Amino acid sequence: MRWLIHLFPLPALVIYTLFVVYPIFSAFLYSLYDWNGIKRGVFVGLQNFITLFTVEPFNEMFWNAFRHNVFYFVIEMIVQNGIAFGLAFLIYRKIRGSGFLKIAYFMPRLLSVIVIGFLWKLILNPNYGALNTILAKIGLGEWARPWLGDPDTALLAIILINCWFGIGFAMLIFLAGLQSIPEDLIEAARLDGATGWRMLWKMILPLCMPAITIMTIFTFIQAFEAFELVYAMQGSMGEPFYSTDTLAVYFYRMAFSSGAGDVTLGLGSALAVVLFFIVGSVSALSLYLMRKREVQH
Amino acid sequence: MKQFRFRYVASIVLAAVMVVTGCSGGGTETQSGGGQGGGQQVTLSMHSWRVEDTEGYKAIIKAFEADNPNIKIDFKPFKATEYNTILNTALQSDSGPDILQLRPYAPGITLAEAGHLEPLDNVPGLSTIPKDVLAAATGKDGKVYGVPLSLNSTQFYYNKKIFEQNGLQAPKSWDELIATAKTLKEKGIVPISFGAKEGWLLSLSHGVIAPASYSGTDYLDKLLKGESDLKSAEFLQSVQRMQELIPYFPENYVGLELNDMRTLFATEKAAMFINGSFELEGIKKLNPDLPLDFFPMPTDDGKQVLTTWVDGSYAVNAKSKHKAEALKFMEFMATKKFGELFANQFKRISAVPGVSTDDPLVNKMAELSQSSATPYLMVVNFAEGKPTTKQTLENALQGMYLGKLTPEQVVEEVQKSAATWFPPFKK
């Protein structure tokens, strides 16, 4: 009866095939058709991909959204992961109340993204929002602005909220990385005279590389698939003036839209395929490159 | 980690999964009637995107079933933003409902072109409905595919009390409108509750303001024939006027959305509010004591125009097993009796002419929509293209309010978008 064991993964495999493998192949297929969502139109080969990159306004919108994704990644790497590593290091060094801090930093993660979007929309509301009110109270009234209505601040505001949301998770990953460093290695380095920054740069960071690699790739995937928070706060149009558009929001707008007659499922699928390749290949490449830099212990 | 990567691709399959939901929702079953020898009892399924109307439709359907005892109607609404996907997949798998709510103009008509809808030209009562109203559900083949349900109108709502206290009256020209706004501003009242954060409200407001710049239908005829275009002086002026209103908007208006605008107006902090007939109920709910009235847009030649368009129609699935019964319901929807039930249940303007309600403001809108209506151009004529010309206008107006585009650049963008698909501009 031992062979029965081989049947156990079957349900998972069926579900995985149905919901992951099949959609990928169907998206590839859809991307080759001119399709408005009602009736699959004619086979157009690679035309959707060509349109995506050469025809106005699709190409402009693609690169505009792409730039926003890159910006998303950079800010998250610096702000979210930077702060998260600092916090993880503090907790690792066992400062007072570190158990409490660990929970406190993780708190935002417990809220649903939709709730967070709603909460921050209230805080940032230009008329009665807490942020502008506080700024006015402490004499910085001229700093008050319509944060989410101004294209210069809208995207950054959303990314920073996303960082605030993501810090707890990143901190846990870094903390796990720090805690996996063998005590005796640190002890040996200390005996050799390494202290402070030297210790951090030469010992702790290299030994933490596995955690950093994972977090970098996580952040990259998250940044290039940024959707929920943008959608919850600004809708599917990437408003204002496409300043918060990301590739995923742009995809959603093209493939499903809102009921106006502008659904282009074929073109949307082409974008999904492009997005899949960007995320897939960059993740694989960086995993390969960063693994090489990891130190074995 | 992997499922993150695949999430967006996976959402495509969600659409496919909805086929399943669509199937189970659209089942039409013939049940034998209780009385032997009597007519067969038929249950028709009816899909809609108006979940909030469920209670109202119960009363309307009851009235229909009383007159047609052998027909039962199963009203099933879906979330508005998912309705199209659910309906499309159901129609493609031949499991669609017998009766379906049809989006107005281009998006609905594409369903007819794909062969999913039954022509309704022989439904009695349709002839009483004006041709431009029927246009919302008329295919390019000239056949009518839906019974229009209601008209939407957009206009300036205003606070009667604030106007009276400041010795103001509903303006009769553009200059009077500006003068009125100026007076209010000097008195420390926000003249117009307005926000530029949500694009659709910008094209909607433009729909109200613009007809004053091209008073009369001459310009519209020329435009729709391609003898004029969207870069014309008239259209440019309409965009310039949108810009001229900036001083009379609330502080930080670029960050405000519908909720904020509605609240400003309902709490009497702002005197005017450009919005649709569909907002009436919402404003009244927020403040039942608001001294509310509206004025249509004054044109430069001393007339007044109310911007209107058709909001949805009902159609019959070409593959329905009970077409005769479904057509009977279409017949009912074109009667005055239905119009009155509808208008009173939902406080909306019925598409059936001559229907009055117990709400004086709705009656005033209904009258004006008969006598001095102008089409909401961006919905009626320019809702095609990818992205639609309507969306292009919304985005460009947003750009203008953010100081990134001039009115000239706005009309340039809009014309460029229309030229990609609007046949008279294509040449």
XYZ file of C-alpha atoms in Angstrom:
724
model
C 0.000 0.000 0.000
C 3.014 2.278 0.032
C 2.250 3.463 -3.507
C -0.809 5.225 -2.108
C 1.519 7.903 -0.768
C 1.999 9.131 -4.301
C -1.686 10.002 -4.515
C -1.542 12.447 -1.642
C -0.089 15.405 -3.564
C -2.690 14.926 -6.276
C -5.359 17.362 -4.977
C -2.743 20.088 -4.535
C -1.356 19.356 -7.973
C -4.795 19.584 -9.582
C -5.522 22.889 -7.869
C -2.073 24.229 -8.767
C -2.507 23.246 -12.402
C -6.005 24.652 -12.606
C -5.319 27.977 -10.946
C -1.666 28.652 -11.705
C -0.378 26.711 -14.688
C -3.516 26.887 -16.781
C -4.027 30.680 -16.384
C -0.457 31.331 -17.427
C -0.880 29.380 -20.614
C -4.267 30.897 -21.312
C -2.841 34.390 -20.792
C -0.179 33.576 -23.383
C -2.931 32.433 -25.692
C -5.200 35.427 -25.064
C -2.353 37.802 -25.755
C -2.347 36.648 -29.375
C -5.938 37.661 -30.055
C -7.749 40.913 -30.661
C -10.339 40.473 -27.966
C -12.750 42.988 -26.411
C -13.994 40.662 -23.697
C -17.255 39.764 -25.383
C -16.227 37.670 -28.315
C -12.738 36.399 -28.989
C -11.744 38.184 -32.136
C -9.204 37.340 -34.779
C -5.761 35.867 -34.224
C -3.300 38.729 -34.481
C -0.007 37.077 -33.608
C 2.348 39.432 -31.830
C 0.402 42.543 -32.804
C -0.716 43.184 -29.196
C 2.901 43.264 -28.055
C 3.852 45.593 -30.888
C 0.910 47.860 -30.040
C 1.888 47.885 -26.402
C 5.346 49.232 -27.208
C 4.877 51.348 -30.324
C 1.385 52.845 -30.445
C 0.399 55.978 -28.568
C -0.902 56.202 -25.872
C -0.172 52.590 -24.927
C 3.607 52.906 -25.077
C 3.582 56.153 -23.106
C 1.371 54.594 -20.466
C 3.552 51.507 -20.293
C 6.786 53.405 -19.664
C 5.047 55.825 -17.333
C 3.779 52.917 -15.223
C 7.138 51.127 -15.511
C 8.967 54.157 -14.124
C 6.538 54.249 -11.222
C 7.248 50.585 -10.475
C 10.991 51.249 -10.457
C 10.457 54.233 -8.165
C 8.309 52.007 -5.961
C 11.139 49.485 -5.711
C 13.848 52.040 -4.954
C 11.874 53.803 -2.222
C 10.827 50.522 -0.648
C 14.404 49.258 -0.643
C 15.717 52.414 1.006
C 12.904 53.335 3.369
C 11.120 50.097 4.172
C 14.064 47.709 4.181
C 16.491 50.250 5.612
C 14.301 51.037 8.588
C 13.312 47.380 8.961
C 16.954 46.303 9.157
C 17.690 48.977 11.734
C 14.759 47.893 13.853
C 15.682 44.224 13.503
C 19.240 45.054 14.605
C 17.971 46.930 17.666
C 15.768 44.026 18.682
C 18.608 41.581 17.983
C 20.829 43.550 20.354
C 18.110 43.016 22.978
C 17.356 46.572 23.934
C 14.742 47.055 26.624
C 11.160 46.153 25.570
C 12.261 44.469 22.345
C 9.491 41.888 22.622
C 6.897 44.635 22.745
C 8.572 46.524 19.892
C 8.545 43.425 17.713
C 4.772 43.208 18.069
C 4.260 46.947 17.671
C 6.207 47.096 14.397
C 4.289 44.155 13.043
C 0.882 45.608 13.909
C 0.092 47.406 10.605
C 0.540 44.097 8.825
C -2.508 42.724 10.601
C -4.836 45.191 8.912
C -6.344 44.540 5.517
C -4.931 46.643 2.684
C -8.382 48.041 1.984
C -8.689 49.217 5.599
C -5.247 50.790 5.389
C -6.161 52.559 2.177
C -9.330 53.910 3.743
C -7.579 54.935 6.953
C -4.839 56.839 5.158
C -7.284 58.444 2.783
C -8.958 59.933 5.855
C -5.652 61.023 7.359
C -4.545 62.632 4.086
C -7.888 64.243 3.227
C -7.160 67.846 2.239
C -10.207 69.277 4.027
C -10.436 67.600 7.394
C -7.567 65.083 7.337
C -5.428 64.674 10.449
C -2.121 65.371 8.693
C -3.051 68.806 7.342
C -4.763 69.682 10.622
C -1.668 68.787 12.615
C 0.579 70.705 10.220
C -1.602 73.782 10.652
C -1.606 73.415 14.467
C 2.176 73.308 14.714
C 2.605 76.310 12.478
C 3.536 74.501 9.285
C 0.231 75.382 7.627
C 1.880 76.207 4.311
C 3.084 72.608 4.058
C -0.512 71.397 3.976
C -1.523 70.173 0.557
C -3.923 67.773 -1.171
C -1.454 64.895 -0.816
C -3.323 62.378 -2.912
C -4.658 64.896 -5.422
C -1.287 66.382 -6.261
C 0.678 64.348 -8.838
C 3.961 65.425 -7.201
C 3.123 63.762 -3.891
C 0.435 61.150 -4.601
C 2.701 58.269 -5.623
C 5.278 58.925 -2.923
C 2.515 59.062 -0.304
C 1.201 55.685 -1.398
C 4.674 54.119 -1.454
C 5.460 55.407 2.021
C 2.197 53.971 3.328
C 3.157 50.701 1.705
C 6.556 50.894 3.461
C 4.855 51.500 6.801
C 2.708 48.472 6.078
C 5.658 46.306 5.026
C 8.205 47.187 7.710
C 6.982 44.574 10.182
C 7.321 41.718 7.733
C 10.740 42.828 6.477
C 11.894 43.227 10.077
C 10.905 39.651 10.920
C 12.837 38.315 7.930
C 15.936 40.323 8.874
C 15.586 39.320 12.512
C 15.470 35.661 11.511
C 18.605 36.259 9.433
C 20.412 37.938 12.331
C 19.417 35.245 14.786
C 20.763 32.513 12.522
C 24.288 33.935 12.806
C 26.236 31.615 15.117
C 27.184 33.301 18.396
C 30.715 31.928 18.313
C 31.501 33.641 14.989
C 30.533 37.006 16.449
C 32.484 36.184 19.598
C 35.558 35.291 17.561
C 35.336 38.531 15.578
C 35.001 40.520 18.773
C 38.114 38.838 20.184
C 39.878 39.814 16.979
C 39.004 43.425 17.763
C 36.041 44.103 15.440
C 33.608 46.645 16.880
C 30.740 48.920 15.852
C 30.545 49.698 12.123
C 33.379 47.322 11.266
C 31.495 44.498 12.892
C 28.304 45.422 11.031
C 29.943 45.772 7.613
C 32.417 42.922 7.735
C 30.569 40.350 9.782
C 26.858 40.869 10.266
C 25.828 42.110 6.825
C 27.657 39.378 4.873
C 26.285 36.709 7.190
C 22.816 38.168 6.750
C 23.001 37.968 2.951
C 20.480 35.136 2.617
C 17.829 37.215 4.387
C 18.781 40.303 2.388
C 18.579 38.362 -0.874
C 15.126 37.053 -0.045
C 13.902 40.466 1.033
C 15.296 42.201 -2.068
C 13.544 39.771 -4.351
C 10.375 39.978 -2.296
C 10.458 43.753 -2.492
C 11.082 43.644 -6.215
C 8.118 41.374 -6.834
C 5.939 43.422 -4.546
C 6.973 46.688 -6.191
C 6.373 45.414 -9.705
C 3.019 44.000 -8.813
C 1.916 46.980 -6.720
C -1.817 47.061 -7.104
C -4.016 46.697 -4.028
C -3.094 49.873 -2.199
C -3.049 52.001 -5.352
C -6.425 50.634 -6.359
C -7.873 51.096 -2.874
C -6.721 54.713 -2.698
C -6.844 55.999 -6.260
C -9.009 53.614 -8.264
C -8.142 51.956 -11.549
C -7.333 55.154 -13.462
C -4.026 55.825 -11.713
C -5.319 59.256 -10.831
C -4.442 62.066 -10.728
C -3.159 62.466 -14.273
C -1.760 58.890 -14.359
C 0.706 59.876 -11.645
C 0.022 56.758 -9.554
C -0.327 54.308 -12.426
C 1.567 51.043 -12.025
C 1.845 48.179 -14.504
C -0.650 46.073 -12.554
C -3.185 48.890 -12.323
C -2.697 49.562 -16.027
C -3.226 45.866 -16.704
C -6.414 45.813 -14.653
C -7.734 48.875 -16.461
C -7.139 47.344 -19.887
C -8.301 43.819 -19.140
C -11.355 44.458 -16.998
C -12.011 48.195 -16.742
C -15.216 49.435 -15.221
C -18.011 48.878 -17.690
C -17.047 51.426 -20.299
C -16.550 49.867 -23.707
C -12.796 49.964 -23.647
C -11.914 46.458 -22.483
C -8.970 45.044 -24.421
C -8.406 41.620 -22.948
C -5.884 40.699 -25.647
C -3.743 43.752 -25.024
C -4.160 43.330 -21.279
C -2.966 39.741 -21.499
C 0.035 40.867 -23.512
C 0.909 43.257 -20.694
C 0.436 40.450 -18.150
C 2.855 38.309 -20.122
C 5.413 41.146 -20.276
C 5.005 41.706 -16.546
C 5.465 37.991 -15.938
C 8.735 38.023 -17.862
C 10.037 41.154 -16.156
C 9.313 39.806 -12.676
C 10.326 36.234 -13.470
C 13.615 36.956 -15.200
C 14.807 39.713 -12.874
C 13.957 37.608 -9.816
C 15.779 34.579 -11.197
C 18.811 36.620 -12.270
C 19.156 38.481 -8.998
C 18.677 35.280 -7.033
C 21.555 33.767 -9.009
C 23.841 36.797 -8.652
C 23.156 37.416 -4.994
C 23.509 33.765 -4.031
C 27.064 33.947 -5.319
C 27.824 36.723 -2.861
C 26.435 34.892 0.108
C 28.907 33.676 2.677
C 28.700 30.130 3.891
C 29.098 29.467 7.531
C 6.769 33.382 -3.539
C 5.608 31.853 -6.745
C 1.964 32.636 -6.339
C 2.811 36.344 -6.027
C 4.360 36.216 -9.432
C 1.331 34.632 -10.950
C -1.310 36.633 -9.221
C -2.214 38.899 -12.097
C -2.264 36.181 -14.616
C -4.399 34.258 -12.200
C -6.951 37.023 -12.102
C -7.646 36.286 -15.742
C -8.763 32.851 -14.810
C -11.063 34.380 -12.264
C -13.020 35.648 -15.217
C -13.238 32.086 -16.433
C -14.321 30.925 -13.019
C -17.144 33.381 -13.226
C -18.553 31.321 -16.059
C -19.484 28.882 -13.365
C -21.182 31.579 -11.331
C -22.827 32.898 -14.449
C -24.160 29.468 -15.316
C -25.698 28.836 -11.978
C -27.190 32.313 -11.966
C -28.636 32.205 -15.419
C -30.456 28.907 -15.331
C -33.912 29.173 -16.756
C -36.200 26.430 -15.700
C -39.637 25.686 -16.935
C -41.791 24.547 -14.109
C -45.187 23.064 -14.629
C -47.907 25.246 -13.182
C -49.913 24.214 -10.160
C -53.276 24.228 -11.906
C -53.722 21.361 -14.318
C -54.829 22.371 -17.767
C -53.818 26.009 -17.107
C -51.002 27.720 -19.012
C -47.487 26.570 -18.278
C -45.739 28.535 -15.590
C -42.545 30.102 -16.853
C -39.780 31.626 -14.762
C -37.664 34.253 -16.474
C -34.280 35.194 -15.112
C -33.406 38.875 -15.152
C -29.878 40.209 -14.552
C -28.995 43.720 -13.491
C -26.060 45.687 -12.074
C -28.261 47.578 -9.623
C -27.975 45.664 -6.371
C -29.350 48.676 -4.512
C -32.584 48.487 -6.531
C -33.540 44.976 -5.433
C -36.379 46.056 -3.125
C -37.802 48.484 -5.665
C -37.872 45.876 -8.396
C -39.791 43.516 -6.137
C -42.735 45.930 -6.187
C -42.463 46.489 -9.942
C -42.239 42.787 -10.737
C -45.216 42.084 -8.481
C -47.310 44.463 -10.563
C -46.263 42.647 -13.729
C -46.893 39.194 -12.295
C -50.387 40.241 -11.188
C -51.274 40.902 -14.829
C -49.375 37.877 -16.149
C -50.015 35.069 -13.673
C -48.164 32.448 -15.696
C -44.884 34.364 -15.776
C -42.587 34.622 -12.791
C -39.506 36.838 -12.831
C -36.376 36.085 -10.901
C -34.530 39.392 -10.485
C -30.835 38.844 -9.870
C -28.481 41.791 -9.464
C -24.664 41.635 -9.532
C -21.991 44.050 -8.398
C -21.854 46.822 -10.990
C -18.127 46.593 -11.659
C -18.299 42.843 -12.199
C -21.564 42.740 -14.073
C -20.068 43.004 -17.562
C -17.630 40.154 -17.021
C -20.291 37.892 -15.539
C -22.756 38.703 -18.284
C -20.242 38.332 -21.120
C -19.023 34.947 -20.004
C -22.579 33.715 -19.419
C -23.693 34.875 -22.861
C -20.725 33.199 -24.523
C -21.439 29.898 -22.859
C -25.110 30.135 -23.890
C -26.265 30.247 -20.296
C -27.207 33.904 -20.118
C -30.373 35.232 -18.490
C -33.629 35.709 -20.425
C -33.712 39.416 -19.658
C -30.605 41.497 -19.139
C -29.795 45.058 -18.292
C -27.862 46.657 -21.093
C -25.226 49.358 -20.681
C -26.189 52.409 -22.718
C -24.562 53.384 -26.026
C -21.404 51.775 -27.407
C -20.685 49.193 -24.656
C -24.197 47.726 -24.809
C -24.452 47.866 -28.564
C -21.364 45.684 -28.962
C -23.406 42.871 -27.376
C -26.017 43.261 -30.092
C -23.326 43.222 -32.740
C -21.998 39.965 -31.335
C -25.451 38.492 -31.956
C -26.500 38.042 -28.344
C -29.619 40.223 -28.398
C -33.112 39.928 -29.828
C -34.308 42.921 -31.906
C -37.258 44.632 -30.232
C -38.631 46.734 -33.089
C -42.034 45.072 -32.878
C -42.567 45.768 -29.191
C -45.619 48.033 -28.941
C -45.002 51.160 -26.924
C -41.447 51.659 -28.132
C -42.757 54.113 -30.709
C -43.792 56.494 -27.912
C -40.193 56.784 -26.753
C -38.199 59.538 -28.475
C -35.682 58.476 -31.071
C -32.654 60.003 -29.381
C -33.520 58.056 -26.235
C -33.825 54.822 -28.210
C -30.461 55.620 -29.791
C -28.815 54.388 -26.591
C -29.881 50.855 -27.491
C -29.957 51.037 -31.281
C -27.453 48.959 -33.209
C -25.515 50.116 -36.251
C -28.022 48.066 -38.260
C -30.757 50.480 -37.161
C -32.610 47.944 -35.057
C -33.595 48.659 -31.460
C -32.222 46.136 -28.960
C -33.309 47.509 -25.616
C -36.144 49.283 -23.836
C -34.549 52.330 -22.235
C -35.155 52.558 -18.531
C -34.397 56.047 -17.404
C -32.729 59.301 -18.264
C -29.913 60.775 -16.286
C -29.640 64.509 -16.223
C -26.838 66.724 -14.958
C -27.241 70.288 -13.759
C -26.256 72.844 -11.153
C -27.823 72.060 -7.806
C -28.009 75.112 -5.569
C -28.898 76.037 -2.022
C -32.014 78.219 -2.153
C -31.463 79.677 1.299
C -27.896 80.826 0.606
C -28.994 82.340 -2.693
C -31.905 84.230 -1.048
C -29.803 85.494 1.855
C -27.365 87.026 -0.607
C -30.009 88.411 -2.947
C -29.055 86.010 -5.742
C -31.091 84.237 -8.368
C -30.435 81.307 -10.658
C -28.117 82.780 -13.334
C -29.393 83.287 -16.887
C -26.045 83.553 -18.694
C -22.402 82.656 -18.283
C -21.541 86.182 -17.093
C -24.324 86.033 -14.526
C -23.024 82.690 -13.346
C -19.551 84.169 -12.833
C -21.015 87.252 -11.118
C -23.042 85.014 -8.796
C -19.974 82.992 -7.917
C -17.987 86.179 -7.302
C -20.619 87.561 -4.903
C -20.666 84.308 -2.957
C -16.907 84.229 -2.732
C -16.790 87.784 -1.403
C -19.251 86.727 1.311
C -16.913 83.914 2.342
C -19.041 81.087 0.962
C -17.541 78.450 -1.320
C -19.401 79.147 -4.581
C -19.111 75.729 -6.251
C -18.464 72.452 -4.482
C -16.001 70.824 -6.832
C -13.163 68.322 -6.808
C -10.724 67.198 -9.483
C -9.547 63.934 -7.967
C -12.052 61.682 -9.731
C -11.914 61.945 -13.503
C -15.477 60.950 -14.279
C -16.761 63.970 -12.369
C -14.675 66.239 -14.586
C -16.182 64.987 -17.824
C -19.584 65.112 -16.159
C -19.114 68.756 -15.146
C -17.793 69.544 -18.596
C -20.963 67.935 -19.956
C -22.981 70.532 -18.044
C -20.801 73.569 -18.828
C -19.999 72.854 -22.466
C -23.448 73.140 -24.097
C -23.477 76.846 -23.209
C -20.495 77.313 -25.500
C -22.169 75.683 -28.480
C -25.784 76.678 -27.898
C -28.064 75.188 -30.478
C -27.776 71.889 -32.227
C -26.106 73.330 -35.354
C -22.667 72.849 -33.917
C -23.491 69.319 -32.774
C -24.709 68.380 -36.255
C -21.547 69.733 -37.807
C -19.378 68.026 -35.239
C -21.037 64.656 -35.652
C -20.794 64.897 -39.435
C -17.113 65.726 -39.204
C -17.517 69.248 -40.611
C -16.147 70.605 -37.369
C -13.917 68.977 -34.800
C -13.082 69.097 -31.123
C -10.386 71.711 -31.692
C -13.061 74.176 -32.820
C -13.507 77.526 -31.076
C -16.731 76.336 -29.453
C -15.230 73.261 -27.837
C -12.079 75.120 -26.830
C -14.227 77.748 -25.126
C -16.005 75.049 -23.138
C -12.648 73.880 -21.760
C -11.516 77.464 -21.103
C -14.695 77.996 -19.108
C -13.875 74.964 -16.980
C -10.618 76.774 -16.220
C -12.328 80.111 -15.617
C -14.248 78.551 -12.705
C -11.108 77.670 -10.717
C -11.258 80.700 -8.377
C -14.715 79.605 -7.269
C -13.771 76.074 -6.269
C -12.990 75.047 -2.681
C -9.450 75.172 -1.336
C -7.341 72.139 -2.306
C -10.007 71.105 -4.798
C -7.546 68.932 -6.751
C -7.563 66.477 -3.855
C -11.332 66.339 -3.306
C -13.570 63.505 -4.409
C -17.307 63.030 -4.686
C -17.770 62.319 -0.971
C -16.074 65.570 0.010
C -17.996 67.550 -2.590
C -21.334 66.122 -1.532
C -20.582 66.820 2.134
C -19.531 70.431 1.472
C -22.791 71.051 -0.339
C -25.081 69.141 2.008
C -23.632 70.854 5.087
C -24.318 74.245 3.444
C -20.661 75.236 3.243
C -20.918 75.521 -0.538
C -23.733 77.119 -2.527
C -23.643 75.183 -5.810
C -22.883 71.605 -6.811
C -22.645 70.307 -10.360
C -23.943 66.757 -10.442
C -26.399 64.221 -11.754
C -30.034 63.420 -11.053
C -28.742 60.225 -9.446
C -27.201 62.310 -6.625
C -30.576 63.679 -5.516
C -31.335 60.839 -3.151
C -27.817 60.899 -1.662
C -27.855 64.640 -0.899
C -31.302 64.405 0.649
C -30.232 61.524 2.834
C -27.257 63.515 4.143
C -29.391 66.547 4.936
C -33.161 66.158 4.558
C -33.724 69.825 5.429
C -31.456 71.229 2.732
C -33.316 73.933 0.777
C -32.469 72.266 -2.514
C -33.174 73.328 -6.063
C -31.385 73.158 -9.397
C -30.923 75.227 -12.512
C -30.056 73.994 -15.977
C -27.061 75.513 -17.750
C -27.815 78.979 -19.166
C -26.684 79.397 -22.765
C -25.376 82.543 -24.372
C -28.506 82.975 -26.481
C -30.733 83.157 -23.406
C -31.916 79.568 -23.323
C -31.321 76.895 -20.738
C -30.158 73.371 -21.413
C -30.248 70.254 -19.299
C -27.615 67.652 -20.179
C -29.150 64.192 -20.421
C -28.344 60.660 -21.456
C -29.953 57.274 -21.180
C -28.913 55.140 -18.237
C -29.265 51.502 -19.160
C -31.975 49.597 -21.000
C -33.380 46.124 -20.753
C -32.843 43.590 -23.535
C -33.835 40.027 -24.395
C -31.250 37.282 -24.841
C -31.416 36.009 -28.429
C -30.932 32.473 -27.115
C -33.644 32.660 -24.436
C -35.968 29.655 -24.312
C -38.889 31.884 -23.405
C -38.649 34.750 -25.832
C -42.400 35.334 -26.066
C -42.692 35.788 -22.317
C -39.565 37.949 -22.138
C -40.943 40.165 -24.902
C -44.104 40.560 -22.858
C -42.018 42.032 -20.072
C -40.366 44.395 -22.568
C -43.838 45.487 -23.584
C -44.627 46.191 -19.943
C -41.452 48.235 -19.525
C -42.499 50.570 -22.313
C -45.823 51.426 -20.649
C -46.662 54.492 -18.604
C -47.649 52.211 -15.728
C -44.105 50.859 -15.535
C -42.682 54.365 -15.934
C -44.649 55.626 -12.949
C -43.776 52.656 -10.773
C -40.125 53.080 -11.697
C -39.982 56.844 -11.206
C -41.613 56.688 -7.776
C -39.618 53.705 -6.549
C -36.235 55.122 -7.497
C -36.779 58.907 -7.742
C -35.413 58.818 -11.267
C -36.603 60.231 -14.569
C -38.406 57.513 -16.484
C -37.550 57.099 -20.150
C -41.265 56.792 -20.880
C -42.525 60.278 -21.766
C -45.100 62.080 -19.664
C -44.488 60.249 -16.413
C -44.686 62.282 -13.220
C -43.608 61.439 -9.689
C -44.295 62.673 -6.174
C -40.972 64.556 -6.136
C -41.183 68.081 -7.609
C -37.465 68.231 -8.474
C -37.644 64.957 -10.402
C -40.724 66.263 -12.204
C -38.893 69.473 -13.124
C -35.971 67.409 -14.457
C -38.344 65.174 -16.405
C -40.084 68.180 -17.969
C -36.841 69.894 -18.935
C -35.457 66.671 -20.333
C -38.421 66.652 -22.706
C -38.261 70.334 -23.670
C -34.658 71.507 -23.488
C -32.274 68.586 -23.279
C -28.854 68.348 -24.857
C -26.952 65.073 -25.135
C -24.006 64.354 -22.845
C -21.621 64.239 -25.763
C -18.833 62.251 -24.120
C -21.166 59.420 -23.117
C -23.534 59.479 -26.074
C -21.075 60.007 -28.909
C -17.496 59.775 -27.696
C -17.431 56.788 -25.341
C -15.340 54.662 -27.702
C -11.623 54.251 -28.285
C -8.997 52.595 -26.147
C -8.777 54.432 -23.804
C -12.085 56.112 -24.593
C -12.181 59.718 -25.725
C -14.220 60.377 -22.584
C -11.378 59.063 -20.423
C -8.894 61.103 -22.421
C -10.879 64.259 -21.712
C -11.075 63.404 -18.013
C -7.374 62.860 -17.776
C -6.525 65.974 -19.764
C -8.858 68.127 -17.656
C -7.157 66.749 -14.576
C -3.875 67.792 -16.173
C -5.266 71.265 -16.777
C -6.378 71.664 -13.163
C -2.927 70.571 -12.037
C -1.381 73.233 -14.229
C 0.267 70.725 -16.556
C -1.830 71.345 -19.664
C -3.345 74.423 -21.282
C -6.931 74.334 -22.611
C -5.432 74.251 -26.122
C -3.462 71.121 -25.224
C -6.588 69.574 -23.686
C -8.602 69.872 -26.905
C -5.574 68.690 -28.866
C -5.441 65.471 -26.808
C -9.186 64.914 -27.042
C -9.224 65.419 -30.803
C -6.250 63.080 -31.200
C -8.084 60.369 -29.283
C -11.336 60.791 -31.217
C -9.460 60.695 -34.516
C -8.273 57.149 -33.779
C -11.790 55.741 -34.011
C -14.567 58.307 -34.663
C -15.450 57.630 -38.308
C -16.175 61.248 -39.392
C -12.748 62.337 -38.064
C -10.801 59.453 -39.530
C -10.969 60.401 -43.221
